[in-house]
Short mmCIF file of C-alpha atoms in Angstrom, two decimals:
data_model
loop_
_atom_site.label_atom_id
_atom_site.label_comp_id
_atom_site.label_asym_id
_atom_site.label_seq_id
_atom_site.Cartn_x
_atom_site.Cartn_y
_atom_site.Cartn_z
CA UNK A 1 1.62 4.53 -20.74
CA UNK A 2 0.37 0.62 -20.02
CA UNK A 3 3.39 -1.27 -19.39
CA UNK A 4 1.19 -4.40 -20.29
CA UNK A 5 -1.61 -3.40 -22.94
CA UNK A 6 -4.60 -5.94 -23.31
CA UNK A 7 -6.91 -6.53 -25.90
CA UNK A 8 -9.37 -6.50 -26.27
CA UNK A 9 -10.64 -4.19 -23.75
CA UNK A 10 -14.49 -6.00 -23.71
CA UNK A 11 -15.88 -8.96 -25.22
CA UNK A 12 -19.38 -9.95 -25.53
CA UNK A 13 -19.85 -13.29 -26.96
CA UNK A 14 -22.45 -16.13 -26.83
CA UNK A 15 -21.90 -19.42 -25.30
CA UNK A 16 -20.10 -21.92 -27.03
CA UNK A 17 -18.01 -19.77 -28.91
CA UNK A 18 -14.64 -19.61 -28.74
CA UNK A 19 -12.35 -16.39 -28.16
CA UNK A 20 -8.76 -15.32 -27.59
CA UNK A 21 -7.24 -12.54 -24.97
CA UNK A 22 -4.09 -10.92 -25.87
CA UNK A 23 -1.20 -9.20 -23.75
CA UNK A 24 1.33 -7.63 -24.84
CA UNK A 25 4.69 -5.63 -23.64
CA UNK A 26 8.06 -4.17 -24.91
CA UNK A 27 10.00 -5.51 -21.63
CA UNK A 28 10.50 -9.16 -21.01
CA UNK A 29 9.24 -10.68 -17.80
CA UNK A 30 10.40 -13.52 -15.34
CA UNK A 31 7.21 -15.12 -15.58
CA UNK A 32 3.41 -14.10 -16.49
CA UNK A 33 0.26 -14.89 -14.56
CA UNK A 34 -3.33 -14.77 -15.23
CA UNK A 35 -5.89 -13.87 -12.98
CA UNK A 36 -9.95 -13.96 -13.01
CA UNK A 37 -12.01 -11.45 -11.16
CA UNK A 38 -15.44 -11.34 -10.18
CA UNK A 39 -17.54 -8.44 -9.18
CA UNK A 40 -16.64 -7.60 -5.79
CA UNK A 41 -13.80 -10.15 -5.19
CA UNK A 42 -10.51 -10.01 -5.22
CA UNK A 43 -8.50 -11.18 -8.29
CA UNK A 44 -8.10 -15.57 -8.31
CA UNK A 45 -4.61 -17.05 -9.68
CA UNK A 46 -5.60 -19.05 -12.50
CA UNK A 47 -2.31 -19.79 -14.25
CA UNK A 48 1.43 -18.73 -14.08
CA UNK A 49 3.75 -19.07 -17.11
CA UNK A 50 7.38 -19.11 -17.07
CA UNK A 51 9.22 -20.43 -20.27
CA UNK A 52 9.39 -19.09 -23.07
CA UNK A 53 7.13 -20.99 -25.54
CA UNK A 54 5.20 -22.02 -22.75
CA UNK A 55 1.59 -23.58 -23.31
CA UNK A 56 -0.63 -24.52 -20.21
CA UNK A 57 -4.08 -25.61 -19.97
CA UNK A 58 -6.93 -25.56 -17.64
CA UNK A 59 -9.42 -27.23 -18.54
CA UNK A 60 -11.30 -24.98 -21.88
CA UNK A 61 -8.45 -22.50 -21.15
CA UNK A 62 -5.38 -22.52 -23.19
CA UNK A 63 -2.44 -19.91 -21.98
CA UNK A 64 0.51 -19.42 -23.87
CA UNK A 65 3.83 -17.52 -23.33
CA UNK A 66 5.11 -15.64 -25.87
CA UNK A 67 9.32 -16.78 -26.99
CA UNK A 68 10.54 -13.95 -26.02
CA UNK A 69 8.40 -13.61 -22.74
CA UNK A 70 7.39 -10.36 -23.37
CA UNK A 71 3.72 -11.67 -24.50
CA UNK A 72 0.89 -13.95 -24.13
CA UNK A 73 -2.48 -15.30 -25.05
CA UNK A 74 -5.14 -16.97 -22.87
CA UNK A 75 -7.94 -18.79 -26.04
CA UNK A 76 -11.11 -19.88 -24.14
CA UNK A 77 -13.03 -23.05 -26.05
CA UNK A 78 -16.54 -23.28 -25.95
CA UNK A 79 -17.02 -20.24 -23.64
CA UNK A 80 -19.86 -20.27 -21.04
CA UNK A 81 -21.51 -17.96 -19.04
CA UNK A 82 -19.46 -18.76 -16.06
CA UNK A 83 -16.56 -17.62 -17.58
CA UNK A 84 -17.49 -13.87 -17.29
CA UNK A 85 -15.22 -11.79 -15.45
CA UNK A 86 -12.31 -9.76 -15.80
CA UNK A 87 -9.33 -11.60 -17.04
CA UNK A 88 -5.83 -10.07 -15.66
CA UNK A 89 -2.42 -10.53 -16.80
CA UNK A 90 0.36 -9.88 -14.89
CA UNK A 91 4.33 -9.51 -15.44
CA UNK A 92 6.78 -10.35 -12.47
CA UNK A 93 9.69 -8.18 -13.34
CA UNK A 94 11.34 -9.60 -10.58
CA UNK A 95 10.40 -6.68 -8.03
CA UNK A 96 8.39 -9.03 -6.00
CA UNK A 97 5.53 -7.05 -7.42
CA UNK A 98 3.15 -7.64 -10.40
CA UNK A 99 2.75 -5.19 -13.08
CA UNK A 100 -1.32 -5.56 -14.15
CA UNK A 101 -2.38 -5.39 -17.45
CA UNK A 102 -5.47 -3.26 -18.40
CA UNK A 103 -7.76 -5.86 -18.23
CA UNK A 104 -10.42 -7.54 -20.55
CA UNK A 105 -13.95 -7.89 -19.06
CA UNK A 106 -15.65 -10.97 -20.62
CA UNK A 107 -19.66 -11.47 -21.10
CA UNK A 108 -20.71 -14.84 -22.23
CA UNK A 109 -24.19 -14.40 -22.77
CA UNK A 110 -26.07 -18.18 -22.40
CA UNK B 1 -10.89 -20.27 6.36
CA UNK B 2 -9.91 -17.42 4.57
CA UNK B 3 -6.76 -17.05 3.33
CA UNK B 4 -6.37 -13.26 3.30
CA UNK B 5 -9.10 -10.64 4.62
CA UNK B 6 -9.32 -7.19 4.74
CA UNK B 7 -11.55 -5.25 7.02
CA UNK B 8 -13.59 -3.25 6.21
CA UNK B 9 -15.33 -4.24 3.42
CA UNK B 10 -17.02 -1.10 2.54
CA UNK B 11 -15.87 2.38 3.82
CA UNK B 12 -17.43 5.67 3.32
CA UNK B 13 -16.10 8.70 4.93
CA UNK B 14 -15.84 12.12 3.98
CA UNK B 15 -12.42 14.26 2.55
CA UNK B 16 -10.41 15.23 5.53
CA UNK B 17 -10.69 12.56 7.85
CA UNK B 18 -8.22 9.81 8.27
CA UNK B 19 -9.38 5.97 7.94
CA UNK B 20 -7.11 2.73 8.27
CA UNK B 21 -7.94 -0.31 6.35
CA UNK B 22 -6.91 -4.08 7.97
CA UNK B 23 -5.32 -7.05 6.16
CA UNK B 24 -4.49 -10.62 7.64
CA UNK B 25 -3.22 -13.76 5.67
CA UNK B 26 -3.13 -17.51 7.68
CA UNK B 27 -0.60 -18.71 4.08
CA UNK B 28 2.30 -18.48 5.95
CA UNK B 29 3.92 -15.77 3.23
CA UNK B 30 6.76 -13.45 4.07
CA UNK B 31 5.50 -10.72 1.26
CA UNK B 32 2.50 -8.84 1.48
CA UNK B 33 1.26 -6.09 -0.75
CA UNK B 34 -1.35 -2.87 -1.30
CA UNK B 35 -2.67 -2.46 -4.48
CA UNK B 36 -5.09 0.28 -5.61
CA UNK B 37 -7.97 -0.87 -8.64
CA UNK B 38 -9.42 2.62 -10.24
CA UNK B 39 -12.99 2.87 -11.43
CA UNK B 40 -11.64 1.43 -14.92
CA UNK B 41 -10.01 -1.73 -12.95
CA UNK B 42 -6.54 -1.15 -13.32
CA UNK B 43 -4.81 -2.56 -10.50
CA UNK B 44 -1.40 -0.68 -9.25
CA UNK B 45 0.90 -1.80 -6.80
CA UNK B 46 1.37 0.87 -3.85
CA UNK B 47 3.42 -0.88 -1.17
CA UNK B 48 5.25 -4.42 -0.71
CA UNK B 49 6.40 -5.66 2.43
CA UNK B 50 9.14 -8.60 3.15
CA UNK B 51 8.66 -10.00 6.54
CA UNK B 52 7.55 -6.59 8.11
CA UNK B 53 10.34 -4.54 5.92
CA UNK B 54 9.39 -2.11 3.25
CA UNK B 55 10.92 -3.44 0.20
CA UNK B 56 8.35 -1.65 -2.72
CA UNK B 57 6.94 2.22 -2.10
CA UNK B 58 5.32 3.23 -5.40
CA UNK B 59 5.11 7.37 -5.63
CA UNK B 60 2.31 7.35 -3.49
CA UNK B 61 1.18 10.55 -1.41
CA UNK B 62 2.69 10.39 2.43
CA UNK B 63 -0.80 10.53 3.66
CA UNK B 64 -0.97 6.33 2.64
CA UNK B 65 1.21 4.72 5.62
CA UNK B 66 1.21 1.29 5.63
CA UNK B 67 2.04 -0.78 8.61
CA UNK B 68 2.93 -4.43 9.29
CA UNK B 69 3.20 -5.34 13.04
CA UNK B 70 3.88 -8.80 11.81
CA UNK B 71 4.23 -10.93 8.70
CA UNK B 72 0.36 -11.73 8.68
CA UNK B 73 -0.34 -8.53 8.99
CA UNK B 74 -0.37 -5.29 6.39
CA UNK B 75 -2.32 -2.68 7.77
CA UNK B 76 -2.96 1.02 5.66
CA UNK B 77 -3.51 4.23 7.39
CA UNK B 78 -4.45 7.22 5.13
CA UNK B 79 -4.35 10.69 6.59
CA UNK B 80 -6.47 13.54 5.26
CA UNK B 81 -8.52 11.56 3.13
CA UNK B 82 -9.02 13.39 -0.47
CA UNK B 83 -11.58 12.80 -3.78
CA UNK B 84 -9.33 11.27 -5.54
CA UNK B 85 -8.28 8.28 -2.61
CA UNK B 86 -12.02 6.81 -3.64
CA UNK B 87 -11.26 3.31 -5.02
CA UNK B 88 -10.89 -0.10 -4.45
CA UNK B 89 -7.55 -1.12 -2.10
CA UNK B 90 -6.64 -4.91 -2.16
CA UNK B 91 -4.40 -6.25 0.08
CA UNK B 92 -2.28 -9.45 -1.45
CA UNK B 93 0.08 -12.05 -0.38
CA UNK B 94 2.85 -13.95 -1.82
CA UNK B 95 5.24 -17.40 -0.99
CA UNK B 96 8.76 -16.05 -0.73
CA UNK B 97 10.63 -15.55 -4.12
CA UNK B 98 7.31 -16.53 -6.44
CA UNK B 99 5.63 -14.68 -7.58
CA UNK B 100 1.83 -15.80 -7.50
CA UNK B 101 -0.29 -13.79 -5.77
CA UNK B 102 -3.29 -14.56 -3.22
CA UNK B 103 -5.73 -11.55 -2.82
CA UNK B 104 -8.36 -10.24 -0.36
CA UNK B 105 -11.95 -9.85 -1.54
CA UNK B 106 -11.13 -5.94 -1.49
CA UNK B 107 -11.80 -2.61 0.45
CA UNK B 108 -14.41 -0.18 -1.64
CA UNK B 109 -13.27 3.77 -0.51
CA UNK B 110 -15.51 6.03 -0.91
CA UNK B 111 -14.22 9.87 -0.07
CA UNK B 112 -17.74 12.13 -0.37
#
């Protein structure tokens, strides 16, 4: 059983549309990071959430923290093709280790 | 400069033999981690270290020891190498008490 389930698994879109990546949990975290990775790299940091209700953006990305911080959503504007990857969350449950989410692998076709 | 690197890159070996894997970080962190990504990505934390002192040990199989001679480094060892040990291993670092993570571009296992 994912502690952190992610939808959706894939996502194949054209450019310049817009789409929305959801994780979800029953436990509530200290704080909930997204990460990016490419094909043969190692996952990149691209945003950490801690409040409840928290919304963060970066640039065309849009992250937000579910109330009870046991959720969030990462909506991508205007997608392009440099945006494919695989798009991470991850819970800190205070163990000084993450707990990964399953992942969504993104395809923005140009 | 790279901020955390793992040698090797690639490693293919076959099931018995024993292989160790080498991580560095120049971030000046106190916590450094092992994770292990399957072939369908999921990424699962096997060790965590605190300024060279085991602080996480996931159930993972005695044959993975990791090592950490100092707090740059986070080394794995992994006896008797098996089929199921094929994967990618990324070694991670972290500031003390956050908990963002910085990771290395990755070790790809392959056990024939």
């Amino acid at each position: 059983t994912q502690l952190l389930e992610q939808s959706p698994q894939f996502l194949s879109i054209q450019e310049g549309e817009n789409l929305t990546v959801y994780c979800n949990s029953s436990s509530v975290f200290s704080s909930l990071q997204w990460y990016r990775q490419e094909p043969g790299e190692g996952p990149v940091l691209l945003v950490t959430v801690v409040t409840g209700g928290e919304v963060k953006k970066l640039k065309r990305l849009t992250f937000q923290f579910g109330d009870a911080r046991k959720d969030s959503s990462l909506h991508i504007t205007a997608a392009q093709p440099g945006d494919t990857g695989l798009y991470l969350c991850a819970g800190d449950m205070g163990r000084r280790a993450l707990t990964f989410g399953s992942g969504t692998r993104l395809q923005v076709q140009p | 400069d790279t901020a955390v690197s793992q040698t090797p890159k690639y490693l293919v070996t076959q099931m018995g033999n024993d292989k160790s894997i080498k991580c560095e970080q120049n971030l000046g962190h106190d916590t450094m981690y092992w994770y292990k990504q399957d072939s369908k990505k999921f990424l699962k934390i096997m060790f965590s270290y605190n300024n060279k002192e085991l602080i996480i040990n996931e159930t993972v199989p005695n044959r993975f020891s990791p090592k950490s001679p100092d707090k740059a480094h986070l080394n794995l060892h992994i006896n008797s190498l098996e089929l199921g040990d094929s994967a990618v291993y990324f070694c991670a670092s972290s500031p003390q008490g956050r908990g963002e993570q910085y990771f290395g571009p990755g070790t790809r296992l392959t056990v024939t």
